[in-house]
Coordinates of C-alpha atoms and ligand atoms in Angstrom, one line a residue:
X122 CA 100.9 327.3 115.6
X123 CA 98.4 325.4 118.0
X124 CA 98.5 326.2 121.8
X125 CA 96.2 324.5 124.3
X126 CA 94.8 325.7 127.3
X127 CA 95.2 323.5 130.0
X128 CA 91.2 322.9 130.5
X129 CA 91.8 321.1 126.7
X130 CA 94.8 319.1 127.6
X131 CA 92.7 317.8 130.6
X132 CA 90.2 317.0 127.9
X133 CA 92.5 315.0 125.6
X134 CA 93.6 313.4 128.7
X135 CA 90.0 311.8 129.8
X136 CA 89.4 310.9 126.0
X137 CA 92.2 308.5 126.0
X138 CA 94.4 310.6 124.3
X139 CA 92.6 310.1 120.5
X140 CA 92.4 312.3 117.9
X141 CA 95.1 314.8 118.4
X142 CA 95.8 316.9 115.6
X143 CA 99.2 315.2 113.6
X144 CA 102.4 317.1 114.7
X145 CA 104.0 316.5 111.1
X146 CA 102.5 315.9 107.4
X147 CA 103.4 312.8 105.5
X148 CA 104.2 314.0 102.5
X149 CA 105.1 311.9 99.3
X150 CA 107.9 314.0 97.5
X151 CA 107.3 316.2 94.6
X152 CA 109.3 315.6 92.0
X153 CA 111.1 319.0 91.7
X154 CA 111.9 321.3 95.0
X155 CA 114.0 325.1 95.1
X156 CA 116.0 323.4 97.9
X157 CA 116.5 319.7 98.0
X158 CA 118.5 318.8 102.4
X159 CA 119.4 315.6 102.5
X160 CA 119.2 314.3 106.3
X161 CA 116.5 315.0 109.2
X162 CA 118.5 315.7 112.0
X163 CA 118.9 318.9 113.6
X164 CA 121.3 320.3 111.0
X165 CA 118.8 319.3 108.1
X166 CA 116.0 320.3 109.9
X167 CA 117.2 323.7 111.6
X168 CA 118.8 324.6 107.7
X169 CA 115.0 323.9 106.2
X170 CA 113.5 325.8 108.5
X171 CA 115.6 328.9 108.4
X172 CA 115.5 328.7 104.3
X173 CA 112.0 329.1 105.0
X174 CA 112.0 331.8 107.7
X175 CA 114.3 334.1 107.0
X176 CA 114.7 333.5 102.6
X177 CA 110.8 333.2 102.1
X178 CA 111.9 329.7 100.4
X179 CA 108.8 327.8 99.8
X180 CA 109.7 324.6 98.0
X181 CA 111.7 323.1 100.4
X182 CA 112.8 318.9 101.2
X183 CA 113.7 317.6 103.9
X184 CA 114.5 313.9 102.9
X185 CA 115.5 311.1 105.6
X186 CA 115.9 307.6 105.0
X187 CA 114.7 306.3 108.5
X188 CA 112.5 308.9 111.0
X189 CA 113.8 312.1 112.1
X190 CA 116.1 312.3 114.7
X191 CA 117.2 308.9 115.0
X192 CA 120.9 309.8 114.3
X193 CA 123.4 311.6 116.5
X194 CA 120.9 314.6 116.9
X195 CA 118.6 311.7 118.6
X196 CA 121.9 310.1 120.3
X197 CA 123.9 312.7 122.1
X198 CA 124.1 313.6 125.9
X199 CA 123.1 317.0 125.3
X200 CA 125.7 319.6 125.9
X201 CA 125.4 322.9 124.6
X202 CA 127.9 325.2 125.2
X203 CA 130.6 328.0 123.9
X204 CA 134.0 328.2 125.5
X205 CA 136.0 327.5 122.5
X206 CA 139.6 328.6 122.2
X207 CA 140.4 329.9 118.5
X208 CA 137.9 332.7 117.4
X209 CA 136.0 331.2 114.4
X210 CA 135.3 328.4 116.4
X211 CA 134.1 331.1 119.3
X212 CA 132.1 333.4 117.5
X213 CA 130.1 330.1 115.8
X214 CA 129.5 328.6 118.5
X215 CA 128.6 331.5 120.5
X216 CA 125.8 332.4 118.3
X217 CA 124.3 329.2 118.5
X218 CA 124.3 329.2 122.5
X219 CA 122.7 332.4 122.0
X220 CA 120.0 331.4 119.7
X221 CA 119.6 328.1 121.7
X222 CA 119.0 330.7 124.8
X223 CA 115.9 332.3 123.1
X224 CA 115.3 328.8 121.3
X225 CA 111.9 327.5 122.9
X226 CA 110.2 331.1 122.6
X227 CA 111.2 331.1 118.4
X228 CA 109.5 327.6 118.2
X229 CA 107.0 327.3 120.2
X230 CA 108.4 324.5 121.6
X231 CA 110.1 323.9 125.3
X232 CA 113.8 322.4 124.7
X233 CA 114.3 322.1 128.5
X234 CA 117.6 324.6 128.2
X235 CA 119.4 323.9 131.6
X236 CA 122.0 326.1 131.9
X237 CA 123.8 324.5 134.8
X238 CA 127.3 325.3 134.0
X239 CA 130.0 323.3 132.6
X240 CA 133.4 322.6 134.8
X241 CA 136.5 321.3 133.4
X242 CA 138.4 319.6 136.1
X243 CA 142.0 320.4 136.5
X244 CA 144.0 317.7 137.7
X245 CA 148.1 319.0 138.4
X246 CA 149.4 322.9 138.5
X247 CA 150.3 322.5 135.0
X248 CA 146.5 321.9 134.1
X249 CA 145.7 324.3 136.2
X250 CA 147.9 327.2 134.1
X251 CA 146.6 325.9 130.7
X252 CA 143.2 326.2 131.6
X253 CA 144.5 329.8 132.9
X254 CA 145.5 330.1 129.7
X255 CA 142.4 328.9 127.7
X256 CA 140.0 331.1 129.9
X257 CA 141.8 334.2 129.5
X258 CA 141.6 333.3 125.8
X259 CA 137.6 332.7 125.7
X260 CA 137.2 335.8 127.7
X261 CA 139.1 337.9 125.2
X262 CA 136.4 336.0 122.5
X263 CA 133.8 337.7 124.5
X264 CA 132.8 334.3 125.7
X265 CA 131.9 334.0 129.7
X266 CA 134.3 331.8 131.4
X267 CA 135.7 332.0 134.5
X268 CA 138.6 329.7 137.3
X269 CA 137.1 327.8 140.2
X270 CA 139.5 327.0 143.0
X271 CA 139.7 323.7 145.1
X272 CA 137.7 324.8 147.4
X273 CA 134.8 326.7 144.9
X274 CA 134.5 322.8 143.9
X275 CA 134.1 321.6 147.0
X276 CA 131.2 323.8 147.6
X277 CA 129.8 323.2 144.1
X278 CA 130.1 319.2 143.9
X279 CA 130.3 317.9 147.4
X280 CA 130.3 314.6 146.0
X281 CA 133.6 314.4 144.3
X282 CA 136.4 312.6 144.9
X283 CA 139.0 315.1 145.8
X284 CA 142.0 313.1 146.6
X285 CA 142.3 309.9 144.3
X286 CA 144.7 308.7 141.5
X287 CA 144.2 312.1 140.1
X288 CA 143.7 314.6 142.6
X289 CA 141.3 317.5 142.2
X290 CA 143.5 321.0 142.1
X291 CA 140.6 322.9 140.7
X292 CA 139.0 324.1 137.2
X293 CA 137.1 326.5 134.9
X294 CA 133.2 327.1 133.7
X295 CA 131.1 328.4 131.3
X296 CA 128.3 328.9 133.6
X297 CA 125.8 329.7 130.6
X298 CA 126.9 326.0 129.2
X299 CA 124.6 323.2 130.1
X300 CA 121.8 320.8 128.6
X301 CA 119.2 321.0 126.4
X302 CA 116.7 318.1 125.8
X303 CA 117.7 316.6 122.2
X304 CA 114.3 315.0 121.5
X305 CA 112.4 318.3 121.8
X306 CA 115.3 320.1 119.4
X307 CA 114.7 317.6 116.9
X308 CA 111.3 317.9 117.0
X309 CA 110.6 322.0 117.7
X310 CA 112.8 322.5 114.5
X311 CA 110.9 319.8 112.5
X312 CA 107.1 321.0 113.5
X313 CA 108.3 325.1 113.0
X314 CA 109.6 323.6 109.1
X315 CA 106.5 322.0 108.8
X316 CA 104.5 324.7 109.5
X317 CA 106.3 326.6 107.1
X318 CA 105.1 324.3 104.0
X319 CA 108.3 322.4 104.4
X320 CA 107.8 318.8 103.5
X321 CA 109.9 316.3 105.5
X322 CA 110.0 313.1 103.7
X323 CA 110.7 310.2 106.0
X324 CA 111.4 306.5 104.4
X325 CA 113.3 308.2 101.4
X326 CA 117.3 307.5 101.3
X327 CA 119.2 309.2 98.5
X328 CA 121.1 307.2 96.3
X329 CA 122.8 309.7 93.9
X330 CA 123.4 312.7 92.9
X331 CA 121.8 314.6 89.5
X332 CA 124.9 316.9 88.3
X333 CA 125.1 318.4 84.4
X334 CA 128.3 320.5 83.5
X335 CA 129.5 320.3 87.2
X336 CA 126.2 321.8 88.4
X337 CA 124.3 320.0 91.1
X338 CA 120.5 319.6 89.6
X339 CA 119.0 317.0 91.5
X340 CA 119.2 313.4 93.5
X341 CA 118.4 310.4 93.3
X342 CA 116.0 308.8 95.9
X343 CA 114.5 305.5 96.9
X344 CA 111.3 307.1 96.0
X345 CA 112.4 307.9 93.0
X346 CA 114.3 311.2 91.3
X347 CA 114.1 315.0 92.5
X348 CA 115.3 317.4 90.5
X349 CA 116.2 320.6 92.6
X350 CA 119.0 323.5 91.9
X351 CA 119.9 323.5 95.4
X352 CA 121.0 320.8 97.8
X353 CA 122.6 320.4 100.9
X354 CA 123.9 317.2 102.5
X355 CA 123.6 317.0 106.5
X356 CA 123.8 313.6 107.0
X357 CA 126.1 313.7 110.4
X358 CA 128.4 310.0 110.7
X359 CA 127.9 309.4 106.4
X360 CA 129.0 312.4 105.0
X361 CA 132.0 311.1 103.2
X362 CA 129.9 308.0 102.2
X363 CA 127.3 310.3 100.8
X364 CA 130.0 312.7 99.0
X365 CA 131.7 310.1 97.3
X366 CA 128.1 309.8 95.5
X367 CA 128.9 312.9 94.4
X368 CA 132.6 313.0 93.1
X369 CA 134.1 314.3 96.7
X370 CA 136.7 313.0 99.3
X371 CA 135.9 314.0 102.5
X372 CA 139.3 314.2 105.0
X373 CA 136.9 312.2 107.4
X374 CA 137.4 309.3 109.8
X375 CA 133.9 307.6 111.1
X376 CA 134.0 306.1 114.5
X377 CA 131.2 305.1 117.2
X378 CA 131.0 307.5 120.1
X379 CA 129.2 306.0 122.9
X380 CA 127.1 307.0 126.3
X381 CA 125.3 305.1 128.8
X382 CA 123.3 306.4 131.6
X383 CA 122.8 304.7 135.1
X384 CA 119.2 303.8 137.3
X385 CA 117.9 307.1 138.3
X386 CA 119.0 308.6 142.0
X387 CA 118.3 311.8 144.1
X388 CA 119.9 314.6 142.8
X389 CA 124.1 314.2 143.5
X390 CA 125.3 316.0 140.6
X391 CA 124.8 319.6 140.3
X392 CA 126.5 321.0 137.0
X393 CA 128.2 318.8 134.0
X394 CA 131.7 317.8 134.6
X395 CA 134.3 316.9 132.5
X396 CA 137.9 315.7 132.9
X397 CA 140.7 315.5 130.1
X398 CA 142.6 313.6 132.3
X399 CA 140.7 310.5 133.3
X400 CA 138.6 311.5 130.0
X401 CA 135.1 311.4 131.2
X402 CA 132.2 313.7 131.4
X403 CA 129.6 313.2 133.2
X404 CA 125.6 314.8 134.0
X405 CA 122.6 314.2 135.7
X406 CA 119.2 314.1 134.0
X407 CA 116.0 315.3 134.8
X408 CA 115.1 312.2 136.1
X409 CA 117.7 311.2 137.6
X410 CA 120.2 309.2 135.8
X411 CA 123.8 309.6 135.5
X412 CA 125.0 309.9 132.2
X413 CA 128.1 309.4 131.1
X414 CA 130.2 309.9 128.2
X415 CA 133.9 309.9 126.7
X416 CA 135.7 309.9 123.7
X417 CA 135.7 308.1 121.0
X418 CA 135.9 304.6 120.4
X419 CA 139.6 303.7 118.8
X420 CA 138.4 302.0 115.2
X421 CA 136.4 302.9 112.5
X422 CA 133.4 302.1 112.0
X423 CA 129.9 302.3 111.0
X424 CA 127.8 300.3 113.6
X425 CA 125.8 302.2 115.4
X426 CA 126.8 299.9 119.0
X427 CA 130.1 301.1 120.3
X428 CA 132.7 298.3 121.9
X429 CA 133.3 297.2 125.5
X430 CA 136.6 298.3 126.0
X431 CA 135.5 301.7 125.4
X432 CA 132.5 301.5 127.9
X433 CA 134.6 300.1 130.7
X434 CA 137.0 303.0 130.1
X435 CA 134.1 305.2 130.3
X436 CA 132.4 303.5 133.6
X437 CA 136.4 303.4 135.5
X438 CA 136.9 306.9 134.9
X439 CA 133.4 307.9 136.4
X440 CA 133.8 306.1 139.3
X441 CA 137.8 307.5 140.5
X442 CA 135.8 311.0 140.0
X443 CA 132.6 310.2 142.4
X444 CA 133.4 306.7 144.3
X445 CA 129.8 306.3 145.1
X446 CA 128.6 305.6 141.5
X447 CA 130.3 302.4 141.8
X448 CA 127.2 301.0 143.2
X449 CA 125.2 301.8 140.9
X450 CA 123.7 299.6 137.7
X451 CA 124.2 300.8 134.2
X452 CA 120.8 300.9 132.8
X453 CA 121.4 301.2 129.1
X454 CA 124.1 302.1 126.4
X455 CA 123.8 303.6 123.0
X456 CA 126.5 304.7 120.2
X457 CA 126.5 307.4 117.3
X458 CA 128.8 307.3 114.4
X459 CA 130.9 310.5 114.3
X460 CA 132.4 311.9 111.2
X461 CA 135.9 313.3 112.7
X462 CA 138.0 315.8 110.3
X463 CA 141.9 316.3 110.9
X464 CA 141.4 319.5 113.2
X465 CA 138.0 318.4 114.6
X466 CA 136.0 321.4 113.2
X467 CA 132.9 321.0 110.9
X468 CA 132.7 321.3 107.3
X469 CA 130.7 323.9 106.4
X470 CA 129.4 325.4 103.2
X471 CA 130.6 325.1 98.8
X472 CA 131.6 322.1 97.6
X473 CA 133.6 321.3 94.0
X474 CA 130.2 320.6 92.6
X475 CA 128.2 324.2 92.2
X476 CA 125.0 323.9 93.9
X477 CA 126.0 321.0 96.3
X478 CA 126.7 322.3 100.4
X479 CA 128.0 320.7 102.9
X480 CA 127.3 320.4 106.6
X481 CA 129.3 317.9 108.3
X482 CA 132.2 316.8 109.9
X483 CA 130.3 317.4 112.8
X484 CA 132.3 315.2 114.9
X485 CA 131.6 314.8 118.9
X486 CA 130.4 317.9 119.1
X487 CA 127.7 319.1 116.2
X488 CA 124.7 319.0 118.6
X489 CA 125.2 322.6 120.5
X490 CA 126.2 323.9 116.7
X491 CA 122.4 323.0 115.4
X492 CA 120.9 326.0 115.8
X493 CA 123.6 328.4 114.1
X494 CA 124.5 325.4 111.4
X495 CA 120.9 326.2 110.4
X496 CA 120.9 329.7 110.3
X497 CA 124.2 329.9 108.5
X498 CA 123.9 327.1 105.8
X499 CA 120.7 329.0 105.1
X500 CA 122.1 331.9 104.1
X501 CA 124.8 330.4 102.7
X502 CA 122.0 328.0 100.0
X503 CA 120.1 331.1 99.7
X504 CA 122.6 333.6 98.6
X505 CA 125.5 330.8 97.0
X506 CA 128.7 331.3 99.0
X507 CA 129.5 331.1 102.7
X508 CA 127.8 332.6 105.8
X509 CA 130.8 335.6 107.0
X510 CA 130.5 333.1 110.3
X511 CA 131.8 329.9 108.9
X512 CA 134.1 331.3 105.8
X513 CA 137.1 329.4 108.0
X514 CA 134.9 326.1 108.0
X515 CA 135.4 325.3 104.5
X516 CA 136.7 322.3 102.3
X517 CA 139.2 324.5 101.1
X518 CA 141.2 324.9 104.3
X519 CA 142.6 321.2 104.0
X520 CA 143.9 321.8 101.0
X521 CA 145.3 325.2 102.0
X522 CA 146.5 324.3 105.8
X523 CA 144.5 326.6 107.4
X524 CA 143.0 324.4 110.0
X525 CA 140.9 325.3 113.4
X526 CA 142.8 323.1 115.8
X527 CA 140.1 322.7 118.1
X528 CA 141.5 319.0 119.3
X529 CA 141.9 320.3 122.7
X530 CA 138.9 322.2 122.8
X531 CA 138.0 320.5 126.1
X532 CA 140.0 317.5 125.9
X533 CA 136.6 315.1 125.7
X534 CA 135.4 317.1 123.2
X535 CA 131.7 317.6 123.2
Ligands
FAD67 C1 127.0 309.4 121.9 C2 127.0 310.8 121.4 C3 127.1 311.9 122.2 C4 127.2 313.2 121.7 N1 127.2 314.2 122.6 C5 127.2 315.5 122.1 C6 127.0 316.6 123.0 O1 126.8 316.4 124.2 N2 127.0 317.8 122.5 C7 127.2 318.1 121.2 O2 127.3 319.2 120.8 N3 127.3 317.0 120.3 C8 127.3 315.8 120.7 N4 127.3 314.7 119.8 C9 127.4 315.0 118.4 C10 126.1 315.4 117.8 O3 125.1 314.5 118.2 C11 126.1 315.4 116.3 O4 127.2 316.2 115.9 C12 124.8 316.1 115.7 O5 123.7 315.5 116.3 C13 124.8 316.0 114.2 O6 123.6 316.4 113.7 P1 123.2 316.1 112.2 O7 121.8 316.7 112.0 O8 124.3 316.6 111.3 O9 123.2 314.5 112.1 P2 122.1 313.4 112.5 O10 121.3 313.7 113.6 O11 122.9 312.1 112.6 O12 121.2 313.3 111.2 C14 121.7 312.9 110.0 C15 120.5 312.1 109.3 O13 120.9 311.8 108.0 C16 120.2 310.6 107.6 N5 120.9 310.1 106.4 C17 122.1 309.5 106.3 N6 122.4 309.2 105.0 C18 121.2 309.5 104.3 C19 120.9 309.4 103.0 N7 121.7 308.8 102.1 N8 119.6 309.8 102.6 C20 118.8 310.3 103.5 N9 119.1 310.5 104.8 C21 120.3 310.1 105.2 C22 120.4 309.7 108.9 O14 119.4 308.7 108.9 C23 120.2 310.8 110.0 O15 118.9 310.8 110.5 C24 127.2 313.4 120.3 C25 127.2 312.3 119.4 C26 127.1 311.0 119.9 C27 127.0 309.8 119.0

């Protein structure tokens, strides 16, 4: 992969930045592929590219029906972290913090990982015990997490309002939780694929689905049909519109989930907060904005714009935790359509249809899980039945009951 020295950056720079090499190929699709992934976010793009690295799979398609990364993976605030309570959820999503740690050396690429910590808030004694409760829980995971007193929050996030509706009586973190920049994910994963003879097909929505004798063999694209043994859907806030293509009913409900972030300020806001209790979570970017975020928006839909009762939920609940934003303007607001299942964990893995995956039901929270979603829905195309990390992830566990109750995973679940 191309590296430049800074004298030829300078270069670029005083030729009016022309003729850089492209990042990405424009390919036209082929008409038959080993692997067919339907979606260019970070889960289709991290699942190509480990097909490639780690199964020597060479025919590989990566087929979007706008650009890449202009779905959730493109939308989110950024949170990546691993203090989940029930253990399949824990070991998951602990693997993917730890590939994310090591993330910009595998790709060449710098995700700007800011690992910052992440605080719950506790607002009464009986928040304080269940969080007691859930910490002693991740620790026996093998996850870091640890209390923080009043006054440990004090110190940490001077700027806090200690004593309003809800007063402060302290918290927990995952200090190795924290940001990384979604842009440069989207992108590190997409150049590595690229380099690795994967084509990512941009402008090409599929339509339907190919399937003989119950056996996946190929879709159907605006660009015409590509037959392929293997193919994975990835496609984040339209899985079960995508399924039902294919035969399947997905236990899904799609909703917008918003953010918004403020004018940039000095730095105020040291770590990423969140608060199940005024239901807010809020950061502060590199350059300076506040961003803030908070569940989902109460109907379904599949506009990507999010309402204004939500918003002004969102904005109250950020202002009773630091007063002082109050002043500030709200410089733009965004929305995501989030596929939520009954127990808020993904869908990972076989479907009915032999030769069709799944990896979905992402939720509010499918942006940290991009790296190991990749890696695992690799090996799980490559070798035909489910990564030993997401065998509780399944469709099967609606139908059996076995559900990863991660609903209170941190109350705004990100
Ligand atoms: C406002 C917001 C904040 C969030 N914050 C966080 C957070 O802080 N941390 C976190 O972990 N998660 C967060 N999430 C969730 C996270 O963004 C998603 O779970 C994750 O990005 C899903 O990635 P993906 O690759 O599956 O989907 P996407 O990035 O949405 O990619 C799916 C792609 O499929 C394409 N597609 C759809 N249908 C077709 C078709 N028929 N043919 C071809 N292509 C198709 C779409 O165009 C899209 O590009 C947030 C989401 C939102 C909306």
């Amino acid at each position: 992969m191309r590296r430049y020295s800074f004298p030829a950056l300078v270069l670029h720079a005083l030729r009016g930045h022309q003729h850089w090499p492209r990042v990405l190929r424009s390919p036209d699709p082929r008409p038959v592929y080993d692997a067919v992934i339907i979606g260019g976010g970070g889960h289709g793009l991290a699942t190509a590219y480990f097909l490639a690295k780690q199964h020597g799979m060479r025919r590989i398609a990566v087929l979007e029906k706008g650009a890449i990364g202009l779905g959730n993976s493109g939308r989110n605030t950024q949170v990546v972290r691993s203090d989940y309570y029930h253990l399949p959820s824990s070991k998951f999503f602990e693997r993917s913090l730890q590939l994310y740690e090591s993330l910009s050396r595998e790709l060449n690429y710098n995700i700007m990982l800011s690992q910052r910590g992440k605080i719950n808030l506790a607002h009464s004694p009986h928040e304080m015990e269940m969080q007691r409760r859930t910490t002693n829980a991740i620790r026996m995971n093998g996850v870091d997490a640890e209390m923080l007193s009043v006054e440990d929050l004090r110190r940490l996030e001077p700027a806090l309002n200690f004593n309003g509706r809800y007063p402060i009586e302290g918290g927990s973190v995952q200090w190795r939780g924290g940001l990384a920049r979604h842009d440069a994910v989207v992108w590190a994963f997409a150049r590595a694929a690229g380099a690795l003879g994967v084509d990512i097909v941009q402008g090409c929505e599929v339509t339907g689905f190919l399937i003989e004798n119950g056996r996946a063999t190929g879709v159907e694209t605006t660009r015409g049909r590509i037959a392929a043994p293997r193919v994975c859907m990835a496609v984040a806030g339209h899985s079960s519109v995508l399924a039902r293509k294919a035969g399947i009913s997905l236990p899904i409900n799609s909703m917008a989930l918003q953010a918004m972030v403020t004018e940039p300020v000095k730095p105020m806001l040291n770590h990423l907060l969140m608060s199940a209790v005024v239901h807010v979570y809020v950061s502060q970017s590199d350059r300076g904005e506040i961003v803030l975020g908070g569940g989902a928006d109460i109907y379904h839909s599949y506009a990507q714009r999010g309402g204004l009762p939500a918003m002004e939920t969102i904005a109250q609940a950020a202002v009773e935790l630091y007063p002082s934003l109050g002043r500030l303007r709200l410089m733009r607001q965004w929305a995501g359509i989030v596929d939520i299942t009954p127990d808020t964990s993904p869908i990972m893995g076989l479907t009915p249809v032999q030769g069709l995956y799944i990896s979905g039901g992402w939720g509010t929270g499918g942006y940290k899980a991009i790296p190991a979603g990749g890696e695992t829905m690799a090996w799980t195309i490559a070798n035909d039945r489910p990564h030993e990390l997401i065998t509780d992830f399944g469709l099967g566990r609606f139908a059996e009951g076995a559900l990863v109750d991660e609903g209170a995973a941190s109350g705004v679940a990100h």
